[in-house]
PDB file of C-alpha atoms in Angstrom:
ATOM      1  CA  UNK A   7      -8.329  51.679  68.196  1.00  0.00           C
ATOM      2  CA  UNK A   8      -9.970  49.804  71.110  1.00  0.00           C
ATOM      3  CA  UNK A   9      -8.809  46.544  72.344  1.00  0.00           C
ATOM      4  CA  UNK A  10     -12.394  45.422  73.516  1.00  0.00           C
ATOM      5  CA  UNK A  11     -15.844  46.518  73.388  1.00  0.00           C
ATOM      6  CA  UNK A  12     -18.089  44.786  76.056  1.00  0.00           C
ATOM      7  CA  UNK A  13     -21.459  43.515  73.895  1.00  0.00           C
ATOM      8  CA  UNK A  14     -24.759  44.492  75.353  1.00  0.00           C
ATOM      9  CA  UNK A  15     -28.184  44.759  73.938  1.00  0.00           C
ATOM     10  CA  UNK A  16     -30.549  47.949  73.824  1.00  0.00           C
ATOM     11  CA  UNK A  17     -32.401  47.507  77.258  1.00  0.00           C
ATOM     12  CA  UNK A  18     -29.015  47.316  79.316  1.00  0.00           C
ATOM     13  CA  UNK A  19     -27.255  50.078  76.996  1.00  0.00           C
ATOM     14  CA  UNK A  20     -28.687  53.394  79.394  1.00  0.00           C
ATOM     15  CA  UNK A  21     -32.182  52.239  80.947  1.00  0.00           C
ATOM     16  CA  UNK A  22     -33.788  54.953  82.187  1.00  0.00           C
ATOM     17  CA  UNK A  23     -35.615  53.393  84.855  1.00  0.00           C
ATOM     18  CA  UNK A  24     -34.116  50.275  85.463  1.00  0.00           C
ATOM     19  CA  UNK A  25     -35.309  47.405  87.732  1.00  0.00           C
ATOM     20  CA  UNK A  26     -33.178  45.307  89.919  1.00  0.00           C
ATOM     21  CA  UNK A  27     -32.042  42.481  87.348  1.00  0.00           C
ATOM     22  CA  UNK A  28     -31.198  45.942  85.000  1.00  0.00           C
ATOM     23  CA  UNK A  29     -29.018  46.707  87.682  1.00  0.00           C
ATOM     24  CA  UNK A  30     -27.532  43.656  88.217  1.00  0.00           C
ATOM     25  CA  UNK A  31     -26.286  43.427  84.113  1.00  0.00           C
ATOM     26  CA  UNK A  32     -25.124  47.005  84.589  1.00  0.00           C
ATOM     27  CA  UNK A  33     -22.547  46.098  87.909  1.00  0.00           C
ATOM     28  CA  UNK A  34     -21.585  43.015  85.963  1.00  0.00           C
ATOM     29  CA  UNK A  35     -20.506  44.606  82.837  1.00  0.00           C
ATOM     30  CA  UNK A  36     -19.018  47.742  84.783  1.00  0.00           C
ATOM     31  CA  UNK A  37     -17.041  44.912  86.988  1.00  0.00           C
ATOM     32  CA  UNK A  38     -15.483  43.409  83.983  1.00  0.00           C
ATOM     33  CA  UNK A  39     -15.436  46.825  82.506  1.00  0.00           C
ATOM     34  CA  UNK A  40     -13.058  47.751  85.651  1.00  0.00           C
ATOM     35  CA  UNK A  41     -10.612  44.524  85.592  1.00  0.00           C
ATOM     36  CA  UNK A  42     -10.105  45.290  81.688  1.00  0.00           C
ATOM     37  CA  UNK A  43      -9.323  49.086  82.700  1.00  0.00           C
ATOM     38  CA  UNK A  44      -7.125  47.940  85.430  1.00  0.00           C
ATOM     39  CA  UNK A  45      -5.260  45.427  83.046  1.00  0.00           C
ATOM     40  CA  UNK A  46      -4.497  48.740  80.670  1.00  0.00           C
ATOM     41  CA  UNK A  47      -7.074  48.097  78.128  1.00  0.00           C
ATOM     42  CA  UNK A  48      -8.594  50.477  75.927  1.00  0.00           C
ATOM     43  CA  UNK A  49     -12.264  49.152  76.704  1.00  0.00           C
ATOM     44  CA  UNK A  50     -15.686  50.695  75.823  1.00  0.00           C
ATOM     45  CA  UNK A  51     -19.150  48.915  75.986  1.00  0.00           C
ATOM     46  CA  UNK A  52     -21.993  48.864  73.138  1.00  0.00           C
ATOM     47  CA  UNK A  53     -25.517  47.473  71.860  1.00  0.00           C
ATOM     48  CA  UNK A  54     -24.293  44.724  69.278  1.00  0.00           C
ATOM     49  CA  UNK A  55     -26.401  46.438  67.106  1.00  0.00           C
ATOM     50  CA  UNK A  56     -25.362  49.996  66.933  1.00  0.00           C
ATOM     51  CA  UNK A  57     -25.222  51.169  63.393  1.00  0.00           C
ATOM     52  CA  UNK A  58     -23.299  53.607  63.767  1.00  0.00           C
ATOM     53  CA  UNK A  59     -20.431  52.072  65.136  1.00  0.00           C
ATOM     54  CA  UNK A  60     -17.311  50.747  62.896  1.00  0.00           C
ATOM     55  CA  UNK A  61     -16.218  46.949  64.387  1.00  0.00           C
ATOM     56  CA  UNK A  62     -13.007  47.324  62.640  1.00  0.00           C
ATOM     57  CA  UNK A  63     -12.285  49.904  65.010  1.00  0.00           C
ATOM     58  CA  UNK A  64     -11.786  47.503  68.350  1.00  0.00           C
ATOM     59  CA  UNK A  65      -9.688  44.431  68.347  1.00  0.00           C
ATOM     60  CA  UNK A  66     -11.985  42.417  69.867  1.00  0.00           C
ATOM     61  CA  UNK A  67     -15.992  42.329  71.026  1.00  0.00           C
ATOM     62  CA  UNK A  68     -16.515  40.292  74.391  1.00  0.00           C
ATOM     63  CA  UNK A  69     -20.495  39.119  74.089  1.00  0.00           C
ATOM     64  CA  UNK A  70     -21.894  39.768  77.926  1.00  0.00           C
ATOM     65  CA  UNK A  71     -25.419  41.116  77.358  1.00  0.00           C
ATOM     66  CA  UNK A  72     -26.923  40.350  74.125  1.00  0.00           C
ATOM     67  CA  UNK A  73     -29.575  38.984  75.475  1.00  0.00           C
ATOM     68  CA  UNK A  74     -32.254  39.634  73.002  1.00  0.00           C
ATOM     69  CA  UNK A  75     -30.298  37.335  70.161  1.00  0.00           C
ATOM     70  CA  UNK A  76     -33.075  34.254  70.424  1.00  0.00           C
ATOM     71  CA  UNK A  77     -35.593  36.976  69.900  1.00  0.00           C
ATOM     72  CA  UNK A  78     -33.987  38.514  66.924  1.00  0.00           C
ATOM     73  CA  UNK A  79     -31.799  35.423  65.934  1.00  0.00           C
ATOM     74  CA  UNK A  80     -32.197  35.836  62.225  1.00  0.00           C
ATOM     75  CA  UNK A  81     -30.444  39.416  62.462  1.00  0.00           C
ATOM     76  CA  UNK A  82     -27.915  38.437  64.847  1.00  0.00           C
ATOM     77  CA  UNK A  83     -26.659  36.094  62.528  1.00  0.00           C
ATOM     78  CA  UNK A  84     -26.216  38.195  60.214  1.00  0.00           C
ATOM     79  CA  UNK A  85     -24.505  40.809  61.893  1.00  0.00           C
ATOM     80  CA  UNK A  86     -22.305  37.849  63.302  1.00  0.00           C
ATOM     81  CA  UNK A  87     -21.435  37.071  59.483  1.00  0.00           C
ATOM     82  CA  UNK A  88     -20.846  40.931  58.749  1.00  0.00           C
ATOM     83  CA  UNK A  89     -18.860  41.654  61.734  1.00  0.00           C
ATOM     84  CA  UNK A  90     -16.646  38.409  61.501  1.00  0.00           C
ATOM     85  CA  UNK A  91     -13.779  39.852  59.121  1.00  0.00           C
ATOM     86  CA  UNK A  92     -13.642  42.942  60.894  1.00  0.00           C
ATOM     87  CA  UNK A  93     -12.696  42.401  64.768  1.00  0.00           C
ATOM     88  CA  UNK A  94     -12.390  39.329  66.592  1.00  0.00           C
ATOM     89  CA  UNK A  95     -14.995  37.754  68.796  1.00  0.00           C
ATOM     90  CA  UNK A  96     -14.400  36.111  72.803  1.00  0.00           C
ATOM     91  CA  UNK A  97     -15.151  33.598  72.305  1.00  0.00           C
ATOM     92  CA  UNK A  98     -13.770  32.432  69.339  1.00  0.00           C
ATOM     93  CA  UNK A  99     -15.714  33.024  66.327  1.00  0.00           C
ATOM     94  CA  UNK A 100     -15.750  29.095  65.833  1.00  0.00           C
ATOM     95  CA  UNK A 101     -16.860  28.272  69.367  1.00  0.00           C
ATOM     96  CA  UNK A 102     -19.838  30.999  69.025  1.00  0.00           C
ATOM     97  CA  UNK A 103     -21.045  29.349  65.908  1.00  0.00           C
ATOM     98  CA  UNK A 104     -20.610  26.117  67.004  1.00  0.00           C
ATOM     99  CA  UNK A 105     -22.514  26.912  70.690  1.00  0.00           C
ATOM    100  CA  UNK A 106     -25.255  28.884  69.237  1.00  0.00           C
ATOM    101  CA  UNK A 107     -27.517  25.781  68.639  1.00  0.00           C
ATOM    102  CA  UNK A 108     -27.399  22.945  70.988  1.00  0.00           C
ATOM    103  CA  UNK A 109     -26.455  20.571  69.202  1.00  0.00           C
ATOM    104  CA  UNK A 110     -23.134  21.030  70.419  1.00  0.00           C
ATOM    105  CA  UNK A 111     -24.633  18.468  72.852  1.00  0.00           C
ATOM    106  CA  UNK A 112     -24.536  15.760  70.845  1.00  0.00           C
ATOM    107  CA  UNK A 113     -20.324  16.196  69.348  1.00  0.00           C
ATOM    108  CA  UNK A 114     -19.292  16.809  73.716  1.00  0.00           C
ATOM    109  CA  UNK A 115     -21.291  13.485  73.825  1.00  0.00           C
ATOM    110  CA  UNK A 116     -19.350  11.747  71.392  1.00  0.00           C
ATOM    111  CA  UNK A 117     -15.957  12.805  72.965  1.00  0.00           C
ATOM    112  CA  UNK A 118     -17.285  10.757  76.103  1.00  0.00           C
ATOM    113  CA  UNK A 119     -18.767  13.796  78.122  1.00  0.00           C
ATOM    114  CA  UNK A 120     -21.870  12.540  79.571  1.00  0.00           C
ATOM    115  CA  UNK A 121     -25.079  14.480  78.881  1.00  0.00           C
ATOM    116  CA  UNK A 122     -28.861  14.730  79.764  1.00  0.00           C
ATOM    117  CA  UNK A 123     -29.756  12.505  77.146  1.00  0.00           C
ATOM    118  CA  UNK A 124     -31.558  13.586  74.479  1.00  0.00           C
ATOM    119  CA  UNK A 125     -33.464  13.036  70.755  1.00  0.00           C
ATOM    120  CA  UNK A 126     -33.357  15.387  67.826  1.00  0.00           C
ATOM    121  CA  UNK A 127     -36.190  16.309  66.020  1.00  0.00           C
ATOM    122  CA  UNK A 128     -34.606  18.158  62.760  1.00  0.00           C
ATOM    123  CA  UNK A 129     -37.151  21.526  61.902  1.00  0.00           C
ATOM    124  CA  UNK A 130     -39.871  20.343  59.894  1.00  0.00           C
ATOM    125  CA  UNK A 131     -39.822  16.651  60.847  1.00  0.00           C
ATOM    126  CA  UNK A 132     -42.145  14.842  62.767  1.00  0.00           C
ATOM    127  CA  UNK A 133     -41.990  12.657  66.321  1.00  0.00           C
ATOM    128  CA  UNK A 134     -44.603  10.644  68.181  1.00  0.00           C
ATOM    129  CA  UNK A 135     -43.682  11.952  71.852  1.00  0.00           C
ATOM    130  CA  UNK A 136     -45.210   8.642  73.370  1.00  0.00           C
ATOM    131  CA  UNK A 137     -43.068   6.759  70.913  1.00  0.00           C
ATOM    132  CA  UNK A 138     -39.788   8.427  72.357  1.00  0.00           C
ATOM    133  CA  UNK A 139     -40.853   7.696  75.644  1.00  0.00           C
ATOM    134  CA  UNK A 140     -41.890   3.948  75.208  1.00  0.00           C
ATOM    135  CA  UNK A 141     -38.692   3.492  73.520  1.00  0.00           C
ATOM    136  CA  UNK A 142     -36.588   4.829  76.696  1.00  0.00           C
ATOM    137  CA  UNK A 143     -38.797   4.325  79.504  1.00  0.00           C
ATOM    138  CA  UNK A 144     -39.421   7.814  80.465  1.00  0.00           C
ATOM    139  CA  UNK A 145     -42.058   8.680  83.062  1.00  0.00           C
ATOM    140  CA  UNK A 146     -41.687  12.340  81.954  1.00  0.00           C
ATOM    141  CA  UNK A 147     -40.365  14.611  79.501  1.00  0.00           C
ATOM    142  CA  UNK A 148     -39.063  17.845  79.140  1.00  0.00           C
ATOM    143  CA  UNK A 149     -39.077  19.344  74.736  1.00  0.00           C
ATOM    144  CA  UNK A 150     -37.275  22.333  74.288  1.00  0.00           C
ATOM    145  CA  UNK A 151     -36.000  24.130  70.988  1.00  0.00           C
ATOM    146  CA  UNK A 152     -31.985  23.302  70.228  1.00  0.00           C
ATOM    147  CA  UNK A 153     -32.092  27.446  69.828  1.00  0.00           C
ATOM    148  CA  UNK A 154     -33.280  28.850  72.856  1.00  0.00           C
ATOM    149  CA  UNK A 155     -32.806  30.875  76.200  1.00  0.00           C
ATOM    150  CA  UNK A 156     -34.748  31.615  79.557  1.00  0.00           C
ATOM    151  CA  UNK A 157     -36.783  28.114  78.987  1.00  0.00           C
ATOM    152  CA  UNK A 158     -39.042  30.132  76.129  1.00  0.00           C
ATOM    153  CA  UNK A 159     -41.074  27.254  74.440  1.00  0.00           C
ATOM    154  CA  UNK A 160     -39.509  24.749  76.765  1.00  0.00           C
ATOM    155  CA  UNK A 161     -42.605  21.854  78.061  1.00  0.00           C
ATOM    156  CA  UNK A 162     -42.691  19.633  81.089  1.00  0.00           C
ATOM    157  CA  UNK A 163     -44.561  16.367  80.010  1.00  0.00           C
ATOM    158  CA  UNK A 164     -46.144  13.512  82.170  1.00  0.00           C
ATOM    159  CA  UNK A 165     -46.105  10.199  80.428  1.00  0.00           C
ATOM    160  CA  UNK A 166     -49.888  10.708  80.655  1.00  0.00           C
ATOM    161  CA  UNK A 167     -50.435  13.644  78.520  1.00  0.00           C
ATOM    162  CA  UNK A 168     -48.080  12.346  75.656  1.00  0.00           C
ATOM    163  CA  UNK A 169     -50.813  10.542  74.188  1.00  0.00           C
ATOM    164  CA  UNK A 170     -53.330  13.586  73.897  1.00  0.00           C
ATOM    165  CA  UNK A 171     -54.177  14.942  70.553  1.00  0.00           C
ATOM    166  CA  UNK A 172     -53.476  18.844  72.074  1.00  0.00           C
ATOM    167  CA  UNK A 173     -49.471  17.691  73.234  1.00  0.00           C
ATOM    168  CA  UNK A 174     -48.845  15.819  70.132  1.00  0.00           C
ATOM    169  CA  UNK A 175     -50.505  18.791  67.857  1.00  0.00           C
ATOM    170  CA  UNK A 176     -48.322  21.695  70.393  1.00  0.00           C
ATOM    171  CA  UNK A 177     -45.283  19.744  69.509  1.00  0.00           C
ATOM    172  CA  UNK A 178     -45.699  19.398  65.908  1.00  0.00           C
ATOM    173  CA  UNK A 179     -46.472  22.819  65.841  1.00  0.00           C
ATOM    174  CA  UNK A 180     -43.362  23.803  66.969  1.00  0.00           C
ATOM    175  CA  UNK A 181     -41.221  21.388  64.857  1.00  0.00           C
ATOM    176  CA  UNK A 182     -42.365  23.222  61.976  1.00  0.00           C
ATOM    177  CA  UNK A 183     -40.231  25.865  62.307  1.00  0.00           C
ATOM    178  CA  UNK A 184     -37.688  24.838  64.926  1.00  0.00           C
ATOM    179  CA  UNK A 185     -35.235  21.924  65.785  1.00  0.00           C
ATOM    180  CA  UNK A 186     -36.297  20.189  69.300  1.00  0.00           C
ATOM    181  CA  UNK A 187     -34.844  18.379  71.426  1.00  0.00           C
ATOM    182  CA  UNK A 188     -36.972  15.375  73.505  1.00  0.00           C
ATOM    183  CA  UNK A 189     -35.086  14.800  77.066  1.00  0.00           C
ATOM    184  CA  UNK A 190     -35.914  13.153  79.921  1.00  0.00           C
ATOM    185  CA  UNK A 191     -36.750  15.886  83.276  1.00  0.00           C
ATOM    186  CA  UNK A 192     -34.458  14.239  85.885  1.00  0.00           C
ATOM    187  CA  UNK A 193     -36.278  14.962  88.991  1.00  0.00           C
ATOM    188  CA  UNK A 194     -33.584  15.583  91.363  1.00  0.00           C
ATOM    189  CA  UNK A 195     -33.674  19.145  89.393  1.00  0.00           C
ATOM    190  CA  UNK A 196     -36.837  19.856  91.844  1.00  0.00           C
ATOM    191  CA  UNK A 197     -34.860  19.101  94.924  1.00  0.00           C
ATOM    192  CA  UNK A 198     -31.367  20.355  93.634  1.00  0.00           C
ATOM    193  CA  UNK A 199     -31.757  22.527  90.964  1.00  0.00           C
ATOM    194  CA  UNK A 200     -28.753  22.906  88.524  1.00  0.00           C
ATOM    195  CA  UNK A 201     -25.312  23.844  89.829  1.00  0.00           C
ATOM    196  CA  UNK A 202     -23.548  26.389  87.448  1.00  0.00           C
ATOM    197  CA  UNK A 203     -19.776  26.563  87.231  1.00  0.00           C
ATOM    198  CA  UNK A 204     -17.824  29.179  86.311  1.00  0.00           C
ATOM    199  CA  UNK A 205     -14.586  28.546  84.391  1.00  0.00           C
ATOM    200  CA  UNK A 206     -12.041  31.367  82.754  1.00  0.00           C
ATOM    201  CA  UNK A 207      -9.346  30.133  80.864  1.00  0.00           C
ATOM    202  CA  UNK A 208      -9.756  26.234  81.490  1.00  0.00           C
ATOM    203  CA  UNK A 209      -9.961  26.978  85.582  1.00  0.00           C
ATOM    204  CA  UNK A 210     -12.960  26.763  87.781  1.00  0.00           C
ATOM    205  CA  UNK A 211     -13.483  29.972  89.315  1.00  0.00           C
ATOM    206  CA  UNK A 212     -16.741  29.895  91.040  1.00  0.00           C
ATOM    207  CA  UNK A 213     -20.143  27.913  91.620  1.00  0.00           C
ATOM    208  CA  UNK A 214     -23.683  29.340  91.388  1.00  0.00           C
ATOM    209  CA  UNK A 215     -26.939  26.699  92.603  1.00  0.00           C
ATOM    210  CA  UNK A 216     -29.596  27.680  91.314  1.00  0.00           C
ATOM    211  CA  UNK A 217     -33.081  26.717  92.046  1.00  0.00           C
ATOM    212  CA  UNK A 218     -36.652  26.587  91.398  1.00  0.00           C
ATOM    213  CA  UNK A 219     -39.395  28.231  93.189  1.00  0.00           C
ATOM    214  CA  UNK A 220     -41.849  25.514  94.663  1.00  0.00           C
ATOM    215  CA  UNK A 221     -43.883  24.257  92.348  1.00  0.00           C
ATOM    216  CA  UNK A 222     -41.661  24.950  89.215  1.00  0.00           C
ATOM    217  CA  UNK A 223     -38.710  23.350  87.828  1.00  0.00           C
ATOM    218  CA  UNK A 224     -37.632  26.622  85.821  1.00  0.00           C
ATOM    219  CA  UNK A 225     -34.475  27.517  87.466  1.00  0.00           C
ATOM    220  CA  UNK A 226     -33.848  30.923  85.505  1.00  0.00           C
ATOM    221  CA  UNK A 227     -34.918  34.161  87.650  1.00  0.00           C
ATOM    222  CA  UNK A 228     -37.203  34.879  85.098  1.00  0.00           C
ATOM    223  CA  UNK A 229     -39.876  32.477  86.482  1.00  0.00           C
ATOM    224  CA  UNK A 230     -38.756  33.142  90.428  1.00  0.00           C
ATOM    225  CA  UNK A 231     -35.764  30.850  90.785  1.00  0.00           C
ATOM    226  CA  UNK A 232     -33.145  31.662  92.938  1.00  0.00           C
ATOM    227  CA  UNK A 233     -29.109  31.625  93.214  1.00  0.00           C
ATOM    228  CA  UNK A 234     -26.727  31.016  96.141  1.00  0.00           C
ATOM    229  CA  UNK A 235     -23.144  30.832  95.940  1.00  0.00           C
ATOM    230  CA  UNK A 236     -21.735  26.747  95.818  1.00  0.00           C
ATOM    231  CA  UNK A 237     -18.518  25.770  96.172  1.00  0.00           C
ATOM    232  CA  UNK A 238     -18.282  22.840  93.248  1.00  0.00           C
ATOM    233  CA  UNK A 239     -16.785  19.938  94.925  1.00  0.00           C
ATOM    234  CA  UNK A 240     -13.873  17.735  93.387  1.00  0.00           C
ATOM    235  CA  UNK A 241     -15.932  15.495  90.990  1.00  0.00           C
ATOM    236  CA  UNK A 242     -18.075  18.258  89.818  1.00  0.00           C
ATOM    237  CA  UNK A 243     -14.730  20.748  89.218  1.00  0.00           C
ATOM    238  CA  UNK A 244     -13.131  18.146  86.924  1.00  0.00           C
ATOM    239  CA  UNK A 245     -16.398  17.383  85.418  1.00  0.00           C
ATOM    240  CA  UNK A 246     -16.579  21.061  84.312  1.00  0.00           C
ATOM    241  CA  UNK A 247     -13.013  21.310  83.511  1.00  0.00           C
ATOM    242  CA  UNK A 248     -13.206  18.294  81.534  1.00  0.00           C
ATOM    243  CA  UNK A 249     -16.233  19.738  79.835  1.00  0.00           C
ATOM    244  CA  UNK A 250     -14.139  22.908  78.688  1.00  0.00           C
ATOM    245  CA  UNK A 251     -11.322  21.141  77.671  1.00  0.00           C
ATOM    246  CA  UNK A 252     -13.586  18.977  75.031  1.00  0.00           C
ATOM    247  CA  UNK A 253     -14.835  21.963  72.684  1.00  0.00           C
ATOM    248  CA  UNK A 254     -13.357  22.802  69.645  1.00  0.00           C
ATOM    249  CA  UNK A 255     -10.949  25.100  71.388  1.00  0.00           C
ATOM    250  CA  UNK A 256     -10.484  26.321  74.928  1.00  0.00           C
ATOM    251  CA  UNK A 257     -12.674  29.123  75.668  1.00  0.00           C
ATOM    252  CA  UNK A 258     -12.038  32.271  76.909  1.00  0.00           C
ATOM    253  CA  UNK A 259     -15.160  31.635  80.124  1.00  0.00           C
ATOM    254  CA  UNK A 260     -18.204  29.291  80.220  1.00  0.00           C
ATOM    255  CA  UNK A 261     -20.859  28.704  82.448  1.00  0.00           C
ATOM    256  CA  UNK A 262     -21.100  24.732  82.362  1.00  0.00           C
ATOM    257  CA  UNK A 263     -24.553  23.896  84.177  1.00  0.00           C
ATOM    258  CA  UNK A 264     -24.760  20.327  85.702  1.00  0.00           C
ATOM    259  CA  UNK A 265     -27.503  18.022  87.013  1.00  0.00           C
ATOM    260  CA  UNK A 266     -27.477  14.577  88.283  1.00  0.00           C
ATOM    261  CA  UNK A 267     -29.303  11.653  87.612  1.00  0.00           C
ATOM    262  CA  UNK A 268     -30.433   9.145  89.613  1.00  0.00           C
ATOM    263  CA  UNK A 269     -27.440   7.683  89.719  1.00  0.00           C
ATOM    264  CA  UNK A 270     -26.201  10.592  91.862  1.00  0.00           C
ATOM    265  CA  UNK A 271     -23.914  10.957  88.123  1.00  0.00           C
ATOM    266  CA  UNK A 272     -23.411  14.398  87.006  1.00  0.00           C
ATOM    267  CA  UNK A 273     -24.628  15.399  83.778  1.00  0.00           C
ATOM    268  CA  UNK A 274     -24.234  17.808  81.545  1.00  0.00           C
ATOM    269  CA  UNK A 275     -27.333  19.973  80.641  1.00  0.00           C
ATOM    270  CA  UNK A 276     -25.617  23.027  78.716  1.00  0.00           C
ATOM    271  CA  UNK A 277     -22.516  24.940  78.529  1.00  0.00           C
ATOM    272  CA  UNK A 278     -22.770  28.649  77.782  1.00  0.00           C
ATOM    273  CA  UNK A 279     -20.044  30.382  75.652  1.00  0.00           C
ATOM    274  CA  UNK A 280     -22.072  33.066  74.209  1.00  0.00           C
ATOM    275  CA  UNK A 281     -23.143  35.138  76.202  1.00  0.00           C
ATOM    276  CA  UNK A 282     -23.945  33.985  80.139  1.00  0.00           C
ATOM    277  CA  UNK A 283     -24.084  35.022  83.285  1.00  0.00           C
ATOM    278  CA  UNK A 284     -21.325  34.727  85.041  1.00  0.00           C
ATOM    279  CA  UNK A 285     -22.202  36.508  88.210  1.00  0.00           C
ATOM    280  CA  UNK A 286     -19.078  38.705  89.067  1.00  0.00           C
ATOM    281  CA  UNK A 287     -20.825  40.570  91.371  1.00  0.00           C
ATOM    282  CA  UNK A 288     -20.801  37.281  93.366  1.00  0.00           C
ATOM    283  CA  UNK A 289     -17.131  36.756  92.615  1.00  0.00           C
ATOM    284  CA  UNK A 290     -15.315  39.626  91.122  1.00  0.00           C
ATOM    285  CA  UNK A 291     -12.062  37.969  91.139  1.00  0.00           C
ATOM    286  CA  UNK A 292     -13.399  35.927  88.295  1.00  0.00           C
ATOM    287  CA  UNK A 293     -13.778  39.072  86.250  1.00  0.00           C
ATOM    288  CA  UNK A 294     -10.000  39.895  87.111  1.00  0.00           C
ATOM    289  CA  UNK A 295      -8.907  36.561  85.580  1.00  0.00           C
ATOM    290  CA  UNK A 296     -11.113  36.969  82.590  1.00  0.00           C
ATOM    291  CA  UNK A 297      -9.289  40.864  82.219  1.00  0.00           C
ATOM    292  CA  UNK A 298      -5.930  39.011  82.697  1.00  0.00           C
ATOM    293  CA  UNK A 299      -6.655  36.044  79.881  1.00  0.00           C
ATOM    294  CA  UNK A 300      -8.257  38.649  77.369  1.00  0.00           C
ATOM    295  CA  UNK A 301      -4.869  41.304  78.348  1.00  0.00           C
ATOM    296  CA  UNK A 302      -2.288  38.009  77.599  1.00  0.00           C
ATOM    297  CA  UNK A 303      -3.836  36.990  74.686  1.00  0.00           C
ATOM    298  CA  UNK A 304      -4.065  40.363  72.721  1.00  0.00           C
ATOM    299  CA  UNK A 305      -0.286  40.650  73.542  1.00  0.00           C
ATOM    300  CA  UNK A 306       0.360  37.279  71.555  1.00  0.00           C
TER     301      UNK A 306
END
């Protein structure tokens, strides 16, 4: 019997050829690999979906790389239903369910965290995008799906396309099969970027900034952004500790990813308890306190 398995997805499993960012998953998951081994776990890292592989056989999963879940969302939730009665996930099974969509948004917003506001548009309903931004006086939007990752069919909108046939039609389009979300894009993003903070087991470990190449606002490395280390200063450490502290239950890690307004106010734009980066080859000693959290709790 294992006590962990470390979740990745085919492409990070054994590339045979891999590219920097390959390289960068594969030191991350051997780092954490390493603090669970030095914590005397029984650890061992797999594809979430290996058939071959019994999940009653390991205590718990850990979901690190599974990075091809938005593409294949439909069978990840169904392996998520299958493998639920057999192992145990970190996180929580009721915090991964609850953070797939982000939605989540909304119930954090109602506990009095404040977020990059934002409208719903439930699959299969309809939303005049001028409308939404009459209504709150926004110069520019950003749509994304509630179900998403790397920005994939996320729009930056000037107020003066929103009245176009084309925008209205590409955003209808989309609500036919997904739920959206209509936010304003809070410029300081283009100067700032987003500031990512790292917290295992309710504590602030580390800061990532990370920021758009010129001309973008796409933070994600995908699209060329770029990541320094950031110490999070006082406000923004209790912001993100605050943050963590308002889910369902306290996570195991999240990456809580903040922007401010211009109101020089942090907000929150989305916290990640599925499966984020968490850059521990920036700050292994984050991975030791994750090894330490998953060690105490599996001696409970």
């Amino acid at each position: 019997m294992r006590d962990l398995v470390i979740l990745t997805d085919p492409r990070y499993l054994d590339p045979v050829d891999p590219t920097p960012y390959d390289l960068d998953v594969l030191e991350d998951d051997q780092i954490l690999m390493d603090a669970c081994l030095q914590q005397g776990l029984n650890v061992d890292r797999k594809s979430w979906d290996d058939p071959e592989f019994d999940w009653s056989l390991t205590k718990t999963v850990i979901f690190r790389s599974t990075w091809d879940y938005f593409d294949r969302f439909s069978e990840f939730k169904q392996w998520l239903e299958k493998i639920k009665s057999l192992t145990e996930f970190i996180n929580p099974q009721e915090l991964v369910f609850w953070n797939v969509e982000k939605t989540y948004l909304m119930d954090l917003q109602s506990k009095g965290i404040s977020i990059v506001p934002s409208v719903l548009v439930v699959k299969g309903s309809q939303q005049q995008l001028r409308g939404v931004a009459d209504k709150y006086g926004w110069d520019e939007i950003v749509i994304k799906p509630t179900i998403s990752a790397t920005a994939r069919d996320t729009h930056r909108l000037t107020y003066e396309v929103l009245s176009q046939a084309s925008t209205q039609s590409m955003f209808d389009n989309l609500c036919k099969d997904k739920t959206m979300m209509i936010q304003p894009f809070l410029s300081r993003v283009l100067e700032e970027g987003e500031l990512s903070i790292i917290v295992i087991d309710g504590k602030v470990t580390h800061g990532i900034r990370k920021v758009a190449k010129a001309g973008d606002y796409r933070v994600q490395s995908d699209f060329g952004g770029s990541i320094r280390m950031e110490e999070p200063d006082k406000t923004a450490i209790a912001f993100a500790e605050h943050v963590v502290k308002s889910c369902p239950s306290l996570p195991f890690y999240a990456r809580v990813d903040l922007i401010k307004n211009d109101k020089d106010q942090w907000n929150l734009g989305e916290m990640e308890l599925i499966e984020p980066e968490l850059w521990f080859r920036m700050q292994p000693s984050a991975a030791d306190a994750l090894a330490k959290t998953i060690r105490d709790y599996l001696k409970k």
